PDB file of C-alpha atoms in Angstrom:
ATOM      1  CA  UNK H   1      23.777 -13.142  24.470  1.00  0.00           C
ATOM      2  CA  UNK H   2      22.005  -9.869  23.713  1.00  0.00           C
ATOM      3  CA  UNK H   3      19.691  -9.293  20.938  1.00  0.00           C
ATOM      4  CA  UNK H   4      20.738  -6.801  18.178  1.00  0.00           C
ATOM      5  CA  UNK H   5      19.523  -3.394  18.861  1.00  0.00           C
ATOM      6  CA  UNK H   6      17.834  -0.703  16.926  1.00  0.00           C
ATOM      7  CA  UNK H   7      16.511   2.724  17.779  1.00  0.00           C
ATOM      8  CA  UNK H   8      13.552   2.745  20.032  1.00  0.00           C
ATOM      9  CA  UNK H   9      11.861   5.810  21.582  1.00  0.00           C
ATOM     10  CA  UNK H  10       8.635   7.032  23.094  1.00  0.00           C
ATOM     11  CA  UNK H  11       6.651   9.325  20.865  1.00  0.00           C
ATOM     12  CA  UNK H  12       3.468  11.441  21.379  1.00  0.00           C
ATOM     13  CA  UNK H  13       0.935  11.620  18.651  1.00  0.00           C
ATOM     14  CA  UNK H  14      -1.202  14.725  17.859  1.00  0.00           C
ATOM     15  CA  UNK H  15      -4.919  14.071  17.208  1.00  0.00           C
ATOM     16  CA  UNK H  16      -5.291  12.205  13.894  1.00  0.00           C
ATOM     17  CA  UNK H  17      -5.921  14.461  10.810  1.00  0.00           C
ATOM     18  CA  UNK H  18      -8.360  13.389   8.172  1.00  0.00           C
ATOM     19  CA  UNK H  19      -6.734  13.066   4.797  1.00  0.00           C
ATOM     20  CA  UNK H  20      -9.408  11.186   2.797  1.00  0.00           C
ATOM     21  CA  UNK H  21     -12.360   8.908   3.480  1.00  0.00           C
ATOM     22  CA  UNK H  22     -10.993   6.253   5.889  1.00  0.00           C
ATOM     23  CA  UNK H  23      -7.458   7.766   5.894  1.00  0.00           C
ATOM     24  CA  UNK H  24      -5.785   9.808   8.752  1.00  0.00           C
ATOM     25  CA  UNK H  25      -2.413  11.383   9.054  1.00  0.00           C
ATOM     26  CA  UNK H  26      -0.662  10.799  12.381  1.00  0.00           C
ATOM     27  CA  UNK H  27       1.998  13.301  13.477  1.00  0.00           C
ATOM     28  CA  UNK H  28       4.388  12.081  16.097  1.00  0.00           C
ATOM     29  CA  UNK H  29       6.648  14.175  18.305  1.00  0.00           C
ATOM     30  CA  UNK H  30       9.364  13.475  20.901  1.00  0.00           C
ATOM     31  CA  UNK H  31       7.893  13.900  24.331  1.00  0.00           C
ATOM     32  CA  UNK H  32      10.712  16.157  25.377  1.00  0.00           C
ATOM     33  CA  UNK H  33      10.695  18.169  22.150  1.00  0.00           C
ATOM     34  CA  UNK H  34      13.996  16.530  20.937  1.00  0.00           C
ATOM     35  CA  UNK H  35      14.774  15.888  17.244  1.00  0.00           C
ATOM     36  CA  UNK H  36      13.215  12.797  15.725  1.00  0.00           C
ATOM     37  CA  UNK H  37      15.395  10.254  13.975  1.00  0.00           C
ATOM     38  CA  UNK H  38      16.714  10.908  10.540  1.00  0.00           C
ATOM     39  CA  UNK H  39      15.097   9.132   7.619  1.00  0.00           C
ATOM     40  CA  UNK H  40      15.075   8.973   3.797  1.00  0.00           C
ATOM     41  CA  UNK H  41      12.083   8.543   1.375  1.00  0.00           C
ATOM     42  CA  UNK H  42      10.862   4.883   1.396  1.00  0.00           C
ATOM     43  CA  UNK H  43      11.485   4.461   5.119  1.00  0.00           C
ATOM     44  CA  UNK H  44       8.967   3.039   7.620  1.00  0.00           C
ATOM     45  CA  UNK H  45       8.612   2.673  11.335  1.00  0.00           C
ATOM     46  CA  UNK H  46       7.052   0.239  13.706  1.00  0.00           C
ATOM     47  CA  UNK H  47       4.509   1.634  16.144  1.00  0.00           C
ATOM     48  CA  UNK H  48       3.943  -0.414  19.245  1.00  0.00           C
ATOM     49  CA  UNK H  49       0.216   0.093  19.885  1.00  0.00           C
ATOM     50  CA  UNK H  50      -0.161  -2.571  22.608  1.00  0.00           C
ATOM     51  CA  UNK H  51       1.525  -5.707  24.052  1.00  0.00           C
ATOM     52  CA  UNK H  52       0.795  -7.752  20.971  1.00  0.00           C
ATOM     53  CA  UNK H  53      -0.127  -4.943  18.545  1.00  0.00           C
ATOM     54  CA  UNK H  54       2.799  -3.812  16.499  1.00  0.00           C
ATOM     55  CA  UNK H  55       2.250  -2.276  13.076  1.00  0.00           C
ATOM     56  CA  UNK H  56       4.461  -0.922  10.294  1.00  0.00           C
ATOM     57  CA  UNK H  57       3.680   2.400   8.645  1.00  0.00           C
ATOM     58  CA  UNK H  58       5.576   4.235   5.911  1.00  0.00           C
ATOM     59  CA  UNK H  59       6.795   7.737   6.618  1.00  0.00           C
ATOM     60  CA  UNK H  60       5.082  10.359   4.421  1.00  0.00           C
ATOM     61  CA  UNK H  61       6.283  13.656   5.739  1.00  0.00           C
ATOM     62  CA  UNK H  62       9.355  15.910   4.999  1.00  0.00           C
ATOM     63  CA  UNK H  63      12.743  14.203   5.913  1.00  0.00           C
ATOM     64  CA  UNK H  64      14.226  17.677   6.455  1.00  0.00           C
ATOM     65  CA  UNK H  65      11.768  18.329   9.248  1.00  0.00           C
ATOM     66  CA  UNK H  66      13.285  16.638  12.284  1.00  0.00           C
ATOM     67  CA  UNK H  67      10.608  17.917  14.706  1.00  0.00           C
ATOM     68  CA  UNK H  68       8.048  15.332  13.636  1.00  0.00           C
ATOM     69  CA  UNK H  69       7.451  11.996  11.929  1.00  0.00           C
ATOM     70  CA  UNK H  70       4.332  11.462   9.985  1.00  0.00           C
ATOM     71  CA  UNK H  71       2.390   8.432   8.814  1.00  0.00           C
ATOM     72  CA  UNK H  72      -0.920   7.922   7.020  1.00  0.00           C
ATOM     73  CA  UNK H  73      -3.132   5.056   8.105  1.00  0.00           C
ATOM     74  CA  UNK H  74      -6.120   3.490   6.237  1.00  0.00           C
ATOM     75  CA  UNK H  75      -8.898   2.333   8.543  1.00  0.00           C
ATOM     76  CA  UNK H  76      -9.490  -1.342   7.865  1.00  0.00           C
ATOM     77  CA  UNK H  77     -12.524  -2.370  10.149  1.00  0.00           C
ATOM     78  CA  UNK H  78     -12.031  -6.061   9.250  1.00  0.00           C
ATOM     79  CA  UNK H  79      -8.270  -5.977   9.927  1.00  0.00           C
ATOM     80  CA  UNK H  80      -6.295  -7.059  12.987  1.00  0.00           C
ATOM     81  CA  UNK H  81      -6.922  -3.884  15.027  1.00  0.00           C
ATOM     82  CA  UNK H  82      -3.956  -1.698  14.364  1.00  0.00           C
ATOM     83  CA  UNK H  83      -5.810   0.853  12.174  1.00  0.00           C
ATOM     84  CA  UNK H  84      -8.825   0.962  14.475  1.00  0.00           C
ATOM     85  CA  UNK H  85      -6.532   1.732  17.336  1.00  0.00           C
ATOM     86  CA  UNK H  86      -4.837   4.636  15.410  1.00  0.00           C
ATOM     87  CA  UNK H  87      -8.103   6.055  14.235  1.00  0.00           C
ATOM     88  CA  UNK H  88      -9.244   6.085  17.804  1.00  0.00           C
ATOM     89  CA  UNK H  89      -6.392   8.062  19.201  1.00  0.00           C
ATOM     90  CA  UNK H  90      -7.301  11.530  20.502  1.00  0.00           C
ATOM     91  CA  UNK H  91      -3.758  12.983  20.821  1.00  0.00           C
ATOM     92  CA  UNK H  92      -1.284  13.051  23.721  1.00  0.00           C
ATOM     93  CA  UNK H  93      -1.073   9.272  24.281  1.00  0.00           C
ATOM     94  CA  UNK H  94       2.423   7.743  24.721  1.00  0.00           C
ATOM     95  CA  UNK H  95       3.443   5.254  21.983  1.00  0.00           C
ATOM     96  CA  UNK H  96       6.647   3.226  21.403  1.00  0.00           C
ATOM     97  CA  UNK H  97       8.337   3.760  18.039  1.00  0.00           C
ATOM     98  CA  UNK H  98      11.068   1.455  16.513  1.00  0.00           C
ATOM     99  CA  UNK H  99      13.110   2.350  13.481  1.00  0.00           C
ATOM    100  CA  UNK H 100      13.093   4.020  10.961  1.00  0.00           C
ATOM    101  CA  UNK H 101      14.314   1.278   8.571  1.00  0.00           C
ATOM    102  CA  UNK H 102      14.299   1.383   4.902  1.00  0.00           C
ATOM    103  CA  UNK H 103      13.983  -1.498   2.286  1.00  0.00           C
ATOM    104  CA  UNK H 104      12.353   0.684  -0.316  1.00  0.00           C
ATOM    105  CA  UNK H 105      15.082   3.327  -0.745  1.00  0.00           C
ATOM    106  CA  UNK H 106      14.842   5.691  -3.778  1.00  0.00           C
ATOM    107  CA  UNK H 107      17.984   5.109  -5.892  1.00  0.00           C
ATOM    108  CA  UNK H 108      19.450   7.890  -8.012  1.00  0.00           C
ATOM    109  CA  UNK H 109      18.108   7.889 -11.653  1.00  0.00           C
ATOM    110  CA  UNK H 110      17.542  10.375 -14.509  1.00  0.00           C
ATOM    111  CA  UNK H 111      13.865   9.452 -14.704  1.00  0.00           C
ATOM    112  CA  UNK H 112      11.312   7.716 -12.623  1.00  0.00           C
ATOM    113  CA  UNK H 113       7.711   6.211 -12.987  1.00  0.00           C
ATOM    114  CA  UNK H 114       5.894   6.041  -9.688  1.00  0.00           C
ATOM    115  CA  UNK H 115       2.774   3.828  -9.531  1.00  0.00           C
ATOM    116  CA  UNK H 116       0.634   3.961  -6.379  1.00  0.00           C
ATOM    117  CA  UNK H 117      -2.587   2.129  -5.477  1.00  0.00           C
ATOM    118  CA  UNK H 118      -4.747   3.429  -2.511  1.00  0.00           C
ATOM    119  CA  UNK H 119      -2.798   3.818   0.665  1.00  0.00           C
ATOM    120  CA  UNK H 120       0.357   2.810  -1.202  1.00  0.00           C
ATOM    121  CA  UNK H 121       0.719   6.466  -2.003  1.00  0.00           C
ATOM    122  CA  UNK H 122       2.239   7.095   1.450  1.00  0.00           C
ATOM    123  CA  UNK H 123       5.921   6.074   0.788  1.00  0.00           C
ATOM    124  CA  UNK H 124       5.688   7.637  -2.745  1.00  0.00           C
ATOM    125  CA  UNK H 125       4.923  11.148  -1.519  1.00  0.00           C
ATOM    126  CA  UNK H 126       8.419  11.942  -0.137  1.00  0.00           C
ATOM    127  CA  UNK H 127       9.966  10.192  -3.161  1.00  0.00           C
ATOM    128  CA  UNK H 128       8.282  12.764  -5.521  1.00  0.00           C
ATOM    129  CA  UNK H 129       9.821  15.573  -3.517  1.00  0.00           C
ATOM    130  CA  UNK H 130      13.211  13.948  -3.617  1.00  0.00           C
ATOM    131  CA  UNK H 131      13.023  13.307  -7.347  1.00  0.00           C
ATOM    132  CA  UNK H 132      11.984  16.933  -7.922  1.00  0.00           C
ATOM    133  CA  UNK H 133      14.751  18.231  -5.741  1.00  0.00           C
ATOM    134  CA  UNK H 134      17.307  16.153  -7.736  1.00  0.00           C
ATOM    135  CA  UNK H 135      16.075  17.479 -11.044  1.00  0.00           C
ATOM    136  CA  UNK H 136      14.904  14.099 -12.359  1.00  0.00           C
ATOM    137  CA  UNK H 137      12.178  13.563 -14.786  1.00  0.00           C
ATOM    138  CA  UNK H 138       9.225  11.735 -13.210  1.00  0.00           C
ATOM    139  CA  UNK H 139       5.533  10.833 -13.445  1.00  0.00           C
ATOM    140  CA  UNK H 140       3.072   9.549 -10.958  1.00  0.00           C
ATOM    141  CA  UNK H 141       0.179   7.109 -11.812  1.00  0.00           C
ATOM    142  CA  UNK H 142      -2.152   7.074  -8.788  1.00  0.00           C
ATOM    143  CA  UNK H 143      -5.240   4.835  -8.556  1.00  0.00           C
ATOM    144  CA  UNK H 144      -7.862   4.291  -5.899  1.00  0.00           C
ATOM    145  CA  UNK H 145     -11.437   3.120  -5.504  1.00  0.00           C
ATOM    146  CA  UNK H 146     -12.904   6.685  -5.467  1.00  0.00           C
ATOM    147  CA  UNK H 147     -11.477  10.214  -5.515  1.00  0.00           C
ATOM    148  CA  UNK H 148     -12.714  10.819  -2.087  1.00  0.00           C
ATOM    149  CA  UNK H 149     -10.790   7.805  -0.725  1.00  0.00           C
ATOM    150  CA  UNK H 150      -7.446   8.860  -2.155  1.00  0.00           C
ATOM    151  CA  UNK H 151      -5.142  10.765   0.199  1.00  0.00           C
ATOM    152  CA  UNK H 152      -2.891  13.611  -0.979  1.00  0.00           C
ATOM    153  CA  UNK H 153      -4.696  14.059  -4.230  1.00  0.00           C
ATOM    154  CA  UNK H 154      -5.254  17.863  -4.037  1.00  0.00           C
ATOM    155  CA  UNK H 155      -1.911  18.451  -2.573  1.00  0.00           C
ATOM    156  CA  UNK H 156       0.041  16.616  -5.162  1.00  0.00           C
ATOM    157  CA  UNK H 157      -1.957  18.054  -8.075  1.00  0.00           C
ATOM    158  CA  UNK H 158      -1.421  21.616  -6.820  1.00  0.00           C
ATOM    159  CA  UNK H 159       2.382  21.053  -6.305  1.00  0.00           C
ATOM    160  CA  UNK H 160       3.113  19.008  -9.393  1.00  0.00           C
ATOM    161  CA  UNK H 161       0.250  19.488 -11.968  1.00  0.00           C
ATOM    162  CA  UNK H 162      -0.320  17.142 -14.764  1.00  0.00           C
ATOM    163  CA  UNK H 163       2.780  14.980 -13.850  1.00  0.00           C
ATOM    164  CA  UNK H 164       0.359  13.406 -11.339  1.00  0.00           C
ATOM    165  CA  UNK H 165      -2.298  11.330 -13.093  1.00  0.00           C
ATOM    166  CA  UNK H 166      -5.232  10.456 -10.721  1.00  0.00           C
ATOM    167  CA  UNK H 167      -7.305   7.462 -11.760  1.00  0.00           C
ATOM    168  CA  UNK H 168     -10.351   6.834  -9.427  1.00  0.00           C
ATOM    169  CA  UNK H 169     -11.684   3.447 -10.358  1.00  0.00           C
ATOM    170  CA  UNK H 170     -15.343   4.511 -10.237  1.00  0.00           C
ATOM    171  CA  UNK H 171     -14.567   7.277 -12.785  1.00  0.00           C
ATOM    172  CA  UNK H 172     -11.918   5.764 -15.080  1.00  0.00           C
ATOM    173  CA  UNK H 173     -11.518   2.096 -14.316  1.00  0.00           C
ATOM    174  CA  UNK H 174      -8.237   0.396 -13.582  1.00  0.00           C
ATOM    175  CA  UNK H 175      -4.757   1.829 -14.184  1.00  0.00           C
ATOM    176  CA  UNK H 176      -3.478   1.450 -17.667  1.00  0.00           C
ATOM    177  CA  UNK H 177      -0.178  -0.011 -16.671  1.00  0.00           C
ATOM    178  CA  UNK H 178       0.907  -1.054 -20.161  1.00  0.00           C
ATOM    179  CA  UNK H 179       0.448   2.551 -21.450  1.00  0.00           C
ATOM    180  CA  UNK H 180       2.361   4.015 -18.476  1.00  0.00           C
ATOM    181  CA  UNK H 181       5.223   1.684 -18.855  1.00  0.00           C
ATOM    182  CA  UNK H 182       5.330   2.167 -22.633  1.00  0.00           C
ATOM    183  CA  UNK H 183       5.634   5.885 -22.049  1.00  0.00           C
ATOM    184  CA  UNK H 184       8.689   5.489 -19.763  1.00  0.00           C
ATOM    185  CA  UNK H 185      10.686   2.602 -21.196  1.00  0.00           C
ATOM    186  CA  UNK H 186      13.983   3.479 -19.475  1.00  0.00           C
ATOM    187  CA  UNK H 187      12.572   4.862 -16.174  1.00  0.00           C
ATOM    188  CA  UNK H 188      13.231   3.421 -12.708  1.00  0.00           C
ATOM    189  CA  UNK H 189       9.835   2.139 -11.532  1.00  0.00           C
ATOM    190  CA  UNK H 190       8.691   2.479  -7.972  1.00  0.00           C
ATOM    191  CA  UNK H 191       5.395   0.855  -7.000  1.00  0.00           C
ATOM    192  CA  UNK H 192       3.361   0.390  -3.779  1.00  0.00           C
ATOM    193  CA  UNK H 193      -0.208  -0.767  -3.324  1.00  0.00           C
ATOM    194  CA  UNK H 194      -2.459  -3.800  -3.088  1.00  0.00           C
ATOM    195  CA  UNK H 195      -1.110  -7.225  -4.044  1.00  0.00           C
ATOM    196  CA  UNK H 196      -3.007  -7.400  -7.420  1.00  0.00           C
ATOM    197  CA  UNK H 197      -1.340  -4.173  -8.586  1.00  0.00           C
ATOM    198  CA  UNK H 198       2.114  -5.375  -7.444  1.00  0.00           C
ATOM    199  CA  UNK H 199       1.623  -8.798  -9.132  1.00  0.00           C
ATOM    200  CA  UNK H 200       0.529  -6.976 -12.383  1.00  0.00           C
ATOM    201  CA  UNK H 201       3.667  -4.774 -12.202  1.00  0.00           C
ATOM    202  CA  UNK H 202       6.033  -7.756 -11.628  1.00  0.00           C
ATOM    203  CA  UNK H 203       4.495  -9.475 -14.714  1.00  0.00           C
ATOM    204  CA  UNK H 204       5.206  -6.417 -16.867  1.00  0.00           C
ATOM    205  CA  UNK H 205       8.562  -5.216 -15.686  1.00  0.00           C
ATOM    206  CA  UNK H 206      12.032  -6.520 -16.452  1.00  0.00           C
ATOM    207  CA  UNK H 207      14.121  -7.683 -13.414  1.00  0.00           C
ATOM    208  CA  UNK H 208      16.033  -4.932 -11.856  1.00  0.00           C
ATOM    209  CA  UNK H 209      13.873  -2.064 -13.142  1.00  0.00           C
ATOM    210  CA  UNK H 210      11.042  -2.519 -10.648  1.00  0.00           C
ATOM    211  CA  UNK H 211      11.136  -1.496  -7.047  1.00  0.00           C
ATOM    212  CA  UNK H 212       8.234  -2.726  -4.805  1.00  0.00           C
ATOM    213  CA  UNK H 213       7.024  -2.291  -1.262  1.00  0.00           C
ATOM    214  CA  UNK H 214       4.410  -4.690   0.087  1.00  0.00           C
ATOM    215  CA  UNK H 215       2.169  -3.915   3.087  1.00  0.00           C
ATOM    216  CA  UNK H 216       1.051  -7.514   3.247  1.00  0.00           C
ATOM    217  CA  UNK H 217       2.866 -10.828   2.635  1.00  0.00           C
ATOM    218  CA  UNK H 218       2.758 -12.481  -0.755  1.00  0.00           C
ATOM    219  CA  UNK H 219       0.748 -15.788  -0.705  1.00  0.00           C
ATOM    220  CA  UNK H 220       3.051 -18.613   0.127  1.00  0.00           C
ATOM    221  CA  UNK H 221       1.931 -21.762  -1.620  1.00  0.00           C
ATOM    222  CA  UNK H 222       5.396 -23.402  -1.861  1.00  0.00           C
ATOM    223  CA  UNK H 223       5.874 -26.771  -0.140  1.00  0.00           C
ATOM    224  CA  UNK H 224       7.708 -26.758   3.231  1.00  0.00           C
ATOM    225  CA  UNK H 225      10.138 -29.346   4.599  1.00  0.00           C
ATOM    226  CA  UNK H 226      12.057 -29.819   7.888  1.00  0.00           C
ATOM    227  CA  UNK H 227      15.745 -28.715   8.077  1.00  0.00           C
ATOM    228  CA  UNK H 228      18.544 -27.954  10.587  1.00  0.00           C
ATOM    229  CA  UNK H 229      19.812 -24.607  11.617  1.00  0.00           C
ATOM    230  CA  UNK H 230      23.145 -24.098  13.379  1.00  0.00           C
ATOM    231  CA  UNK H 231      23.361 -20.957  15.422  1.00  0.00           C
ATOM    232  CA  UNK H 232      26.959 -19.992  15.106  1.00  0.00           C
ATOM    233  CA  UNK H 233      27.228 -17.479  18.067  1.00  0.00           C
ATOM    234  CA  UNK H 234      25.375 -19.664  20.610  1.00  0.00           C
ATOM    235  CA  UNK H 235      26.619 -23.039  19.373  1.00  0.00           C
ATOM    236  CA  UNK H 236      23.267 -24.733  19.096  1.00  0.00           C
ATOM    237  CA  UNK H 237      21.798 -26.825  16.392  1.00  0.00           C
ATOM    238  CA  UNK H 238      18.037 -26.800  16.110  1.00  0.00           C
ATOM    239  CA  UNK H 239      15.534 -28.638  13.946  1.00  0.00           C
ATOM    240  CA  UNK H 240      12.914 -26.439  12.118  1.00  0.00           C
ATOM    241  CA  UNK H 241       9.842 -28.574  11.442  1.00  0.00           C
ATOM    242  CA  UNK H 242       7.904 -28.134   8.217  1.00  0.00           C
ATOM    243  CA  UNK H 243       5.076 -26.408  10.069  1.00  0.00           C
ATOM    244  CA  UNK H 244       7.131 -23.802  11.982  1.00  0.00           C
ATOM    245  CA  UNK H 245       9.367 -20.862  11.107  1.00  0.00           C
ATOM    246  CA  UNK H 246      13.025 -20.414  11.912  1.00  0.00           C
ATOM    247  CA  UNK H 247      12.147 -17.503  14.133  1.00  0.00           C
ATOM    248  CA  UNK H 248       9.703 -19.369  16.323  1.00  0.00           C
ATOM    249  CA  UNK H 249      12.101 -22.267  16.794  1.00  0.00           C
ATOM    250  CA  UNK H 250      15.073 -20.005  17.616  1.00  0.00           C
ATOM    251  CA  UNK H 251      13.010 -17.873  20.034  1.00  0.00           C
ATOM    252  CA  UNK H 252      11.720 -21.005  21.773  1.00  0.00           C
ATOM    253  CA  UNK H 253      15.311 -22.093  22.329  1.00  0.00           C
ATOM    254  CA  UNK H 254      15.946 -18.930  24.342  1.00  0.00           C
ATOM    255  CA  UNK H 255      17.901 -17.015  21.806  1.00  0.00           C
ATOM    256  CA  UNK H 256      16.551 -13.474  21.429  1.00  0.00           C
ATOM    257  CA  UNK H 257      15.856 -12.039  17.910  1.00  0.00           C
ATOM    258  CA  UNK H 258      14.324  -8.814  16.997  1.00  0.00           C
ATOM    259  CA  UNK H 259      11.119  -9.266  15.031  1.00  0.00           C
ATOM    260  CA  UNK H 260       7.967  -7.376  14.131  1.00  0.00           C
ATOM    261  CA  UNK H 261       5.608  -8.244  11.273  1.00  0.00           C
ATOM    262  CA  UNK H 262       6.428 -11.968  11.192  1.00  0.00           C
ATOM    263  CA  UNK H 263       5.200 -12.153   7.653  1.00  0.00           C
ATOM    264  CA  UNK H 264       8.277 -11.080   5.680  1.00  0.00           C
ATOM    265  CA  UNK H 265       7.448  -7.497   4.930  1.00  0.00           C
ATOM    266  CA  UNK H 266       9.161  -5.335   7.442  1.00  0.00           C
ATOM    267  CA  UNK H 267      12.892  -6.536   7.524  1.00  0.00           C
ATOM    268  CA  UNK H 268      13.364  -6.430  11.216  1.00  0.00           C
ATOM    269  CA  UNK H 269      14.414 -10.082  11.566  1.00  0.00           C
ATOM    270  CA  UNK H 270      17.076  -9.862   8.944  1.00  0.00           C
ATOM    271  CA  UNK H 271      19.842 -12.404   9.874  1.00  0.00           C
ATOM    272  CA  UNK H 272      23.174 -13.228   8.528  1.00  0.00           C
ATOM    273  CA  UNK H 273      23.664 -16.558   6.721  1.00  0.00           C
ATOM    274  CA  UNK H 274      27.181 -18.086   7.106  1.00  0.00           C
ATOM    275  CA  UNK H 275      26.646 -21.305   5.240  1.00  0.00           C
ATOM    276  CA  UNK H 276      23.812 -23.029   3.348  1.00  0.00           C
ATOM    277  CA  UNK H 277      21.358 -21.804   0.754  1.00  0.00           C
ATOM    278  CA  UNK H 278      18.233 -19.814   1.921  1.00  0.00           C
ATOM    279  CA  UNK H 279      14.888 -20.376   0.357  1.00  0.00           C
ATOM    280  CA  UNK H 280      13.721 -16.703   0.298  1.00  0.00           C
ATOM    281  CA  UNK H 281      10.030 -16.134   0.883  1.00  0.00           C
ATOM    282  CA  UNK H 282      10.068 -12.541   2.059  1.00  0.00           C
ATOM    283  CA  UNK H 283       8.849  -9.397   0.289  1.00  0.00           C
ATOM    284  CA  UNK H 284      11.909  -7.323   1.330  1.00  0.00           C
ATOM    285  CA  UNK H 285      15.101  -8.454  -0.328  1.00  0.00           C
ATOM    286  CA  UNK H 286      15.960  -7.462  -3.971  1.00  0.00           C
ATOM    287  CA  UNK H 287      16.831 -10.016  -6.580  1.00  0.00           C
ATOM    288  CA  UNK H 288      20.551  -9.279  -6.140  1.00  0.00           C
ATOM    289  CA  UNK H 289      20.208  -9.710  -2.324  1.00  0.00           C
ATOM    290  CA  UNK H 290      18.485 -13.040  -2.783  1.00  0.00           C
ATOM    291  CA  UNK H 291      21.122 -14.181  -5.130  1.00  0.00           C
ATOM    292  CA  UNK H 292      23.926 -13.254  -2.744  1.00  0.00           C
ATOM    293  CA  UNK H 293      22.364 -15.423  -0.067  1.00  0.00           C
ATOM    294  CA  UNK H 294      24.205 -13.893   2.785  1.00  0.00           C
ATOM    295  CA  UNK H 295      21.050 -12.586   4.656  1.00  0.00           C
ATOM    296  CA  UNK H 296      17.561 -13.849   5.124  1.00  0.00           C
ATOM    297  CA  UNK H 297      14.220 -13.045   6.874  1.00  0.00           C
ATOM    298  CA  UNK H 298      13.830 -15.820   9.311  1.00  0.00           C
ATOM    299  CA  UNK H 299      10.247 -15.202   9.978  1.00  0.00           C
ATOM    300  CA  UNK H 300       9.197 -16.704   6.722  1.00  0.00           C
ATOM    301  CA  UNK H 301      12.162 -17.832   4.601  1.00  0.00           C
ATOM    302  CA  UNK H 302      13.417 -21.424   4.891  1.00  0.00           C
ATOM    303  CA  UNK H 303      16.342 -23.662   3.602  1.00  0.00           C
ATOM    304  CA  UNK H 304      16.813 -24.793   0.002  1.00  0.00           C
ATOM    305  CA  UNK H 305      18.762 -27.734   1.377  1.00  0.00           C
ATOM    306  CA  UNK H 306      19.031 -29.610   4.653  1.00  0.00           C
ATOM    307  CA  UNK H 307      21.046 -27.256   6.797  1.00  0.00           C
ATOM    308  CA  UNK H 308      21.748 -23.393   7.376  1.00  0.00           C
ATOM    309  CA  UNK H 309      24.385 -21.764   9.612  1.00  0.00           C
ATOM    310  CA  UNK H 310      23.028 -18.474  10.923  1.00  0.00           C
ATOM    311  CA  UNK H 311      24.932 -15.598  12.571  1.00  0.00           C
ATOM    312  CA  UNK H 312      22.867 -15.942  15.851  1.00  0.00           C
TER     313      UNK H 312
END
């Protein structure tokens, strides 16, 4: 049985370009000068930085420019090593890229409210250009620790003027989410940033009006129990213990599955559900997709009953 495939290619980065304190832009090109893959605002890619070092980064360039892909990376010295690796590149290295894939797509709407916190501005930047090109009304509320740490500030203010509200915390405090939402009651809301910001937006927005992208997994405090999974294609039935993921059990059985983040944020391990009710614990699927129950992220999600049948 072969694992499902997605686009993979080698890319060559230019030397990282400083955008703000602790933030660099990485421009990636095809080693033979060929066109890079097509993408749309909200898309992200995996960069394979080492044998056990794969990281997801939102694309922040111009989708019309097929000569390059661009990502912006915040240096997190206490992180797991991905950002330190990227910030240490000198240009000309060979990296492996997977994707792009998009679980944060910009849906057509007459008006938008964009809310970004810190490095969460990266997927928002191409969304602003798309909203502008479509003639939609929009506003951006952009917060960060300090003005110097906030990427794209001068670029966005020069292009869009006072539709971009920049709120450095050391100057103005926290974002006034209530005022922003009250000023745009019928807008489609797109938000990316740290978990406290996303949680605050979820508390304030009606279901269906808010579109989120998480860079890190939501805390999972729900209890876990053992259950069975039947793999329809391979004819196996496996037991998933309470302390293990479906993904790890399936891989251990010898069935190949594409995966990347293993924390429910990238969407790589999306798997079809043929029977049973998933217990969704990812940060990717929309409320409607969760309700449909025909796909799940097997790196974190579980079974709401005792048995699932998966298209594996």
